[in-house]
Every structure is written in structure tokens, then in C-alpha cells.
Coordinates of C-alpha atoms and ligand atoms in Angstrom, one line a residue:
X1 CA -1.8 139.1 -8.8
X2 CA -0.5 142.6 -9.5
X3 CA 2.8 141.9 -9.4
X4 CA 2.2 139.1 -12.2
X5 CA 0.5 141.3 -14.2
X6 CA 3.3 143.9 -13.3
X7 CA 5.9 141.0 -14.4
X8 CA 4.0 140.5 -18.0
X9 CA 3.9 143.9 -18.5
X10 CA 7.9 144.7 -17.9
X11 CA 8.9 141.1 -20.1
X12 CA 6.4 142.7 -23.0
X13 CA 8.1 146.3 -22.7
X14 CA 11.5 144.8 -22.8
X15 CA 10.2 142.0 -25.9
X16 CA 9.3 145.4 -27.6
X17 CA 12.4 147.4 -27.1
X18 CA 14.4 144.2 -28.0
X19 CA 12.5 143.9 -31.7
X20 CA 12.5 147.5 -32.2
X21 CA 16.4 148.1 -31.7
X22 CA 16.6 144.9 -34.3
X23 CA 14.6 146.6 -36.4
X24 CA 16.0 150.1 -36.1
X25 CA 19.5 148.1 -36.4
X26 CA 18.7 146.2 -39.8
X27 CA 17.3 148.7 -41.2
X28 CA 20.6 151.1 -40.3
X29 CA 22.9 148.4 -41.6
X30 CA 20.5 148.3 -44.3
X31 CA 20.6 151.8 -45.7
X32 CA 24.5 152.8 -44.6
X33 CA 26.4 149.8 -45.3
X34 CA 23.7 147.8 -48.9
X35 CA 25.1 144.3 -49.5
X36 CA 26.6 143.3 -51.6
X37 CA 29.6 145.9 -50.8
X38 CA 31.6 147.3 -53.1
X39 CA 35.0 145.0 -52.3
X40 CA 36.7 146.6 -55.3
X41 CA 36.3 150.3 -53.7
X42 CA 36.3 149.2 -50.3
X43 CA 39.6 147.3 -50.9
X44 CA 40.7 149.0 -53.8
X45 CA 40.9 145.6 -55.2
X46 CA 42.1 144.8 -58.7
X47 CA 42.3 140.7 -58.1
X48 CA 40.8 137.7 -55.7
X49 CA 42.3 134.9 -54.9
X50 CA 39.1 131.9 -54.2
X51 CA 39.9 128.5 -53.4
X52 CA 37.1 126.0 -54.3
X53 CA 36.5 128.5 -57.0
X54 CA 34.8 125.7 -59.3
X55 CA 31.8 125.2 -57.7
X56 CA 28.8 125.7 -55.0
X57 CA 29.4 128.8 -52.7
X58 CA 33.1 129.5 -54.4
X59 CA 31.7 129.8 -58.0
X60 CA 29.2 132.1 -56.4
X61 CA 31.5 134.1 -55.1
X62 CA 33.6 134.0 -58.1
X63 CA 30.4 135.4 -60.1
X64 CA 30.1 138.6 -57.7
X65 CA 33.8 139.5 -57.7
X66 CA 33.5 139.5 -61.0
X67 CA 30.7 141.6 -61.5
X68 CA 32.0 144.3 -59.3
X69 CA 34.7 144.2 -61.5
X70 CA 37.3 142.5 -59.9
X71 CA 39.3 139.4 -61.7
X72 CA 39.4 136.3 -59.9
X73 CA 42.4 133.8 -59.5
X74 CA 40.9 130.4 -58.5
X75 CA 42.2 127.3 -57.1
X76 CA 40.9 124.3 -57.0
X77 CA 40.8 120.2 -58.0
X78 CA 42.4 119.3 -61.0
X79 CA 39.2 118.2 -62.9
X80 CA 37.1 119.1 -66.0
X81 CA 34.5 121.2 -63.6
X82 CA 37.4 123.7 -63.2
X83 CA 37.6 124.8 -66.9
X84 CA 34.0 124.5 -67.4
X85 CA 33.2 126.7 -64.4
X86 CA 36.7 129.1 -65.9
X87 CA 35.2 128.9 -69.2
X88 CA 31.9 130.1 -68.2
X89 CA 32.6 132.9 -66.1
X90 CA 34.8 134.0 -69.0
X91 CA 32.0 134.2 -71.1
X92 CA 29.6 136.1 -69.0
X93 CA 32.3 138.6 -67.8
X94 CA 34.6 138.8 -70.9
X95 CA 36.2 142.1 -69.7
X96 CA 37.9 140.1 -66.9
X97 CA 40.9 138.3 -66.3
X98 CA 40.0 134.9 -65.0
X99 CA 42.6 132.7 -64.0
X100 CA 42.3 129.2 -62.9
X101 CA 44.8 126.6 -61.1
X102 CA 44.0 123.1 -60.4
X103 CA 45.9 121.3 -57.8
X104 CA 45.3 118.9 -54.4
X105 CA 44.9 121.2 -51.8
X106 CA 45.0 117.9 -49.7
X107 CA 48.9 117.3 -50.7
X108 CA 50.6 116.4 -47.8
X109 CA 53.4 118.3 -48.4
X110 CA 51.8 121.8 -49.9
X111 CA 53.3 121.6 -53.4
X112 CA 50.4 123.1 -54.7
X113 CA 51.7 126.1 -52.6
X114 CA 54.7 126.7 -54.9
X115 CA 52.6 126.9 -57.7
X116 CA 50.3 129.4 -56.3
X117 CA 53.4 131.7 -55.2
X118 CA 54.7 131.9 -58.8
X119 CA 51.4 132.3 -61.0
X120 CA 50.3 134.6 -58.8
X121 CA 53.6 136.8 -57.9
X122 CA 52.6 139.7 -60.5
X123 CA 49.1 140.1 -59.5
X124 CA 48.1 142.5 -56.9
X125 CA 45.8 140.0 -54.5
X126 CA 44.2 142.3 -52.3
X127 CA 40.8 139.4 -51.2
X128 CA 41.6 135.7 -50.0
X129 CA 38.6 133.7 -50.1
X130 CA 39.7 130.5 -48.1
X131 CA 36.6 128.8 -49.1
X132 CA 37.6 125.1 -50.4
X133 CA 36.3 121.9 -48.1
X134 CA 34.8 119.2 -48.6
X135 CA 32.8 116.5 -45.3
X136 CA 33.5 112.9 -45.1
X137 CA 30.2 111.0 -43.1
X138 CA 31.2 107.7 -40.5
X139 CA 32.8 106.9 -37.7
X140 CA 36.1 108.3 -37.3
X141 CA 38.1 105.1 -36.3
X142 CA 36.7 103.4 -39.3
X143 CA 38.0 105.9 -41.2
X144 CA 41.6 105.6 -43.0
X145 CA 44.0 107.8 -41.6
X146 CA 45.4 108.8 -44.4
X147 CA 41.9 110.2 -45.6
X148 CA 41.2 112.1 -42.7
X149 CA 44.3 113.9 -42.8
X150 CA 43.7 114.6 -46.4
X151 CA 40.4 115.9 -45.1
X152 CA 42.6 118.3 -42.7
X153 CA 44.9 119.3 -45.5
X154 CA 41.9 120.4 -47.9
X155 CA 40.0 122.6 -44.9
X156 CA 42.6 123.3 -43.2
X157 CA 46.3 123.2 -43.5
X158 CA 45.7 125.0 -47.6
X159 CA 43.8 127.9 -45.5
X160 CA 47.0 128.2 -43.3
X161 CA 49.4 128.2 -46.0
X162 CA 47.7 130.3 -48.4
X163 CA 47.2 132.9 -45.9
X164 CA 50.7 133.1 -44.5
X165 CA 51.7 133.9 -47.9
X166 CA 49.4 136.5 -48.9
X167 CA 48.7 138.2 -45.7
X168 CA 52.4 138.2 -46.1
X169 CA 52.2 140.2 -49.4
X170 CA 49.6 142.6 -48.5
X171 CA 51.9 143.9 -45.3
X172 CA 54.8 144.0 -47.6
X173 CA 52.9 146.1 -50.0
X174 CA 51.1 147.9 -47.3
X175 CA 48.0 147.5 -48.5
X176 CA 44.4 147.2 -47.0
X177 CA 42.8 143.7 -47.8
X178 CA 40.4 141.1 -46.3
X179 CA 40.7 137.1 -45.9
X180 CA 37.9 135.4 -45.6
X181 CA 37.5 131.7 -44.4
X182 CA 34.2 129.4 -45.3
X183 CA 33.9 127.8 -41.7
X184 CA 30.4 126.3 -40.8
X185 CA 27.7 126.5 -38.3
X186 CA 28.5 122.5 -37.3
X187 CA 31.6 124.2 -36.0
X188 CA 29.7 125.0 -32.9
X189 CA 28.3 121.9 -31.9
X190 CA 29.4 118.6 -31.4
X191 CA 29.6 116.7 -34.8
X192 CA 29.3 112.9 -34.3
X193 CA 29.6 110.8 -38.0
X194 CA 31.8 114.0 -39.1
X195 CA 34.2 114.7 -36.7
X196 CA 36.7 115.9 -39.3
X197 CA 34.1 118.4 -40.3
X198 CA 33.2 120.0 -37.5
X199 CA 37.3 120.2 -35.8
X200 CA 38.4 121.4 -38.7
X201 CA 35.5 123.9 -39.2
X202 CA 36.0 124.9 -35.2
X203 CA 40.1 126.0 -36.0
X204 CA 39.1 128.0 -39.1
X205 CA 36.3 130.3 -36.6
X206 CA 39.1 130.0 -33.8
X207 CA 42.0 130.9 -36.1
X208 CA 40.2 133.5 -38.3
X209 CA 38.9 135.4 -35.3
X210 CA 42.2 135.9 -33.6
X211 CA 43.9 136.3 -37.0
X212 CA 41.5 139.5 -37.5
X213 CA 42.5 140.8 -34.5
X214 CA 46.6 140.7 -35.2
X215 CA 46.1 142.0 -38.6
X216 CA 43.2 144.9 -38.8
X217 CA 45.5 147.7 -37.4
X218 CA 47.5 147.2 -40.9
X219 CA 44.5 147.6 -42.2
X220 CA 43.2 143.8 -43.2
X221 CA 39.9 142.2 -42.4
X222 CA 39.2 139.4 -41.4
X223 CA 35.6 137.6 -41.9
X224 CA 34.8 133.8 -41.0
X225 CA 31.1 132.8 -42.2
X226 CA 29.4 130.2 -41.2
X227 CA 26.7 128.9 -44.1
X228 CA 24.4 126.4 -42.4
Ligands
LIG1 N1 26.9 124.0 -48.9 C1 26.7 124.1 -47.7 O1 25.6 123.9 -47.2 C2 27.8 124.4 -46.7 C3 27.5 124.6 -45.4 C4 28.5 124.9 -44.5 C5 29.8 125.1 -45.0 N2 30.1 124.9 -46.3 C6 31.5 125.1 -46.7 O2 31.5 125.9 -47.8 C7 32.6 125.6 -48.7 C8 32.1 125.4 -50.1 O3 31.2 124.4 -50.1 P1 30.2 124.0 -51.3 O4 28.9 123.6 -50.7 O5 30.2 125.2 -52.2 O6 30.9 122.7 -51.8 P2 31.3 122.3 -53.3 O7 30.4 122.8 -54.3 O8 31.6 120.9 -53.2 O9 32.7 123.1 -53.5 C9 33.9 122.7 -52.9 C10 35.0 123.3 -53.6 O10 36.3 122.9 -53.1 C11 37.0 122.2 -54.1 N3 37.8 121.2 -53.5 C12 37.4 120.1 -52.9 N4 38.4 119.2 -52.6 C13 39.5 119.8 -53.1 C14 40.9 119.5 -53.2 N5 41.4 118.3 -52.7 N6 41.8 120.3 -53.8 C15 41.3 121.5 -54.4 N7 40.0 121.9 -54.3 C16 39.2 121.1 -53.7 C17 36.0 121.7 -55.0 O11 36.6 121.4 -56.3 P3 35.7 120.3 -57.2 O12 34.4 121.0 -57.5 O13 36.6 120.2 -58.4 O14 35.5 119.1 -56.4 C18 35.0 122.8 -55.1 O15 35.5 123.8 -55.9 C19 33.2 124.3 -48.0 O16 34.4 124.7 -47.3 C20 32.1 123.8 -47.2 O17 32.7 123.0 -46.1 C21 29.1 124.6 -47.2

């Protein structure tokens, strides 16, 4: 009997010290490092570069860059919701320079990557937001090929490319930077009905974490998130 109530009594000390050092560790994280950080100080970043810029989490992001004061190059489809979502950043932040591209970042062969490289070769893109994707839902074999790897090019292969080129130009340059991928929490489990999804999720988190570890000594971060 004691040593049950010993037991209890070591699990609820060790319950406590767990919650506390979460605590004492939000609250640190909390006070040194406030969100959302500074990317223009902490990168001394003048533009960003945000794929999927038009909408959802990508316009969001769009939105903050901007109000730090950072101006924001985005790429995405080639539809009206592109210059809508230009035109209305442009009027809430009319000090900035936004900038907008629309292209298939599913293209097969990357020509959109061509056009990237020359509209944005006298602009000093210091943040990569690798953030465009989209899920298709159904069986895989059912599936045309040809959409699938579409699906591939759009959340993956675009990531690749546009990375090689501008982590590329920030090691040129020598400059400190960060790259950030939009992977997702179905990354980690099995994903029946969107297979696509959740491989091409799984290389972004495996890429982007062993990308971050070849390229922070010249001073670039690497950051993978994983919205549920
Ligand atoms: N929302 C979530 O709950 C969630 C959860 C986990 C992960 N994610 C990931 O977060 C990212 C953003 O998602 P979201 O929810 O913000 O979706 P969203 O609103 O649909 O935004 C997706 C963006 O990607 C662009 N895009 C799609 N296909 C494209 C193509 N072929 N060529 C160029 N651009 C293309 C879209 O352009 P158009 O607007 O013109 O179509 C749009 O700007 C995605 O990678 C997604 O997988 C989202």
C-alpha cells in the first residue's frame, strides 16, 4: 500500500515539474523571443518571395510581411483572385511594393521558373515562403496520372526549384535569409483517400529539415510548419 501511494506521489511530482518547465518555457519564449518576429530586422529583409500568395494561409502571410514593412513578390495561379488579392494588399499597404506573377506551378516542365528568375533578378529576396498546395480526395489508382503528378509539381517539385534558385542567390550574395515550407500535420500519418497529400507533404518535412541543416552555418533558416 505504501509503495502505491509512494508511486502516486513520485508520477504527481514529476506531472508538476513537467507543467511547470512548460510554463516557465512559454512564458520565456514569450517574453524574449514576442511573435510575430520582426523578419525585416531579423533578416534585414527588404523583399519576400510567397508562393500561393492569393489566398488562405499565403495571403495571410502576405498581409504580415507587409506590415512589418517588407514588400512581397507572390506567385501564384493565373486567375482573377490574384489581382484582387494584389490589388487589395496594395491598398491597405500603399507604401509597399507588391508584385504579383501568375503561372502553373504544376507545369511539368518548370517554365514558370524562368519567369520567376527574370522578374525577380533585381530584387534583394532575402524570405522564401514555399507555401502553395492544393489536396485532391479518392483513391489513388482511380486517379489520372497526369493529375497526380500535377499535384506533385504544385507541392512539390515548384518548392524544389524555387529554392535551388534562391537559396542559390542568398549564398552568392552572402546574405542571412530563411525558407520556409507549408508542409502539414497529415504528413505524419498515413493518409488513405489523399495519398498525394500526405507523400508530398512528408518530402517537404523530410527535405526542409535536412535542408536547414546544410544551410544555417551560411546563415539561412530553415522552418517547415505544419497547420493542421
Ligand atoms: N488550410 C489548412 O487547413 C491547411 C492545413 C495543412 C496544410 N495546408 C497547406 O497550406 C498551404 C496553403 O493552403 P490554404 O489553406 O491557404 O489554401 P488556399 O487558400 O487554397 O491557397 C493555396 C494557394 O496555392 C495556389 N495554387 C494552387 N494551385 C496552384 C498552381 N497550380 N499554380 C500556382 N499556384 C497555385 C492558390 O492559387 P489560387 O487561389 O489562385 O487557386 C492559392 O494561392 C497549402 O500548401 C496547403 O496544403 C493548409
Amino acid at each position: 500500500m505504501d509503495l502505491i501511494r509512494l508511486a502516486l506521489f513520485v508520477c504527481g511530482v514529476l506531472f508538476l515539474i513537467s507543467w511547470i518547465s512548460y510554463i516557465l518555457h512559454y512564458l520565456f519564449h514569450a517574453w524574449v523571443t514576442p511573435t510575430p518576429r520582426d523578419l525585416k530586422k531579423l533578416y534585414n529583409a527588404e523583399w519576400a518571395l510567397v508562393t500561393g500568395g492569393s489566398s488562405g494561409i499565403g495571403l495571410a502571410l502576405c498581409d504580415i510581411l507587409c506590415s512589418q514593412g517588407i514588400n512581397v513578390f507572390i506567385v501564384a495561379k493565373d486567375d482573377p483572385l490574384i489581382g484582387q488579392s494584389t490589388k487589395e494588399l496594395k491598398k491597405k499597404y500603399p507604401d509597399r511594393d507588391i508584385r504579383a506573377l501568375g503561372v502553373d506551378l504544376g507545369d511539368r516542365n518548370g517554365g514558370y521558373l524562368s519567369k520567376i528568375e527574370k522578374q525577380t533578378r533585381n530584387l534583394r529576396i532575402n524570405l522564401i515562403f514555399n507555401n502553395a498546395g492544393y489536396i485532391r480526395v479518392g483513391l489513388f489508382p482511380d486517379d489520372p496520372l497526369d493529375a497526380a503528378l500535377h499535384n506533385m509539381g504544385v507541392n512539390v517539385t515548384s518548392s524544389l526549384r524555387i529554392t535551388h534558385l534562391f537559396a542559390n542567390r542568398l549564398l552568392d550574395r552572402g546574405e542571412k535569409g530563411a525558407i520556409c515550407f507549408t508542409s502539414s500535420s497529415s504528413c505524419f500519418i498515413p493518409s488513405p483517400m489523399t495519398a498525394m497529400y500526405g507523400a508530398t507533404k512528408a518530402f517537404l518535412t523530410h527535405f526542409a529539415t535536412s535542408l536547414a541543416a546544410e544551410v544555417r552555418p551560411s546563415g539561412i533558416q530553415v522552418l517547415v510548419i505544419h497547420p493542421s
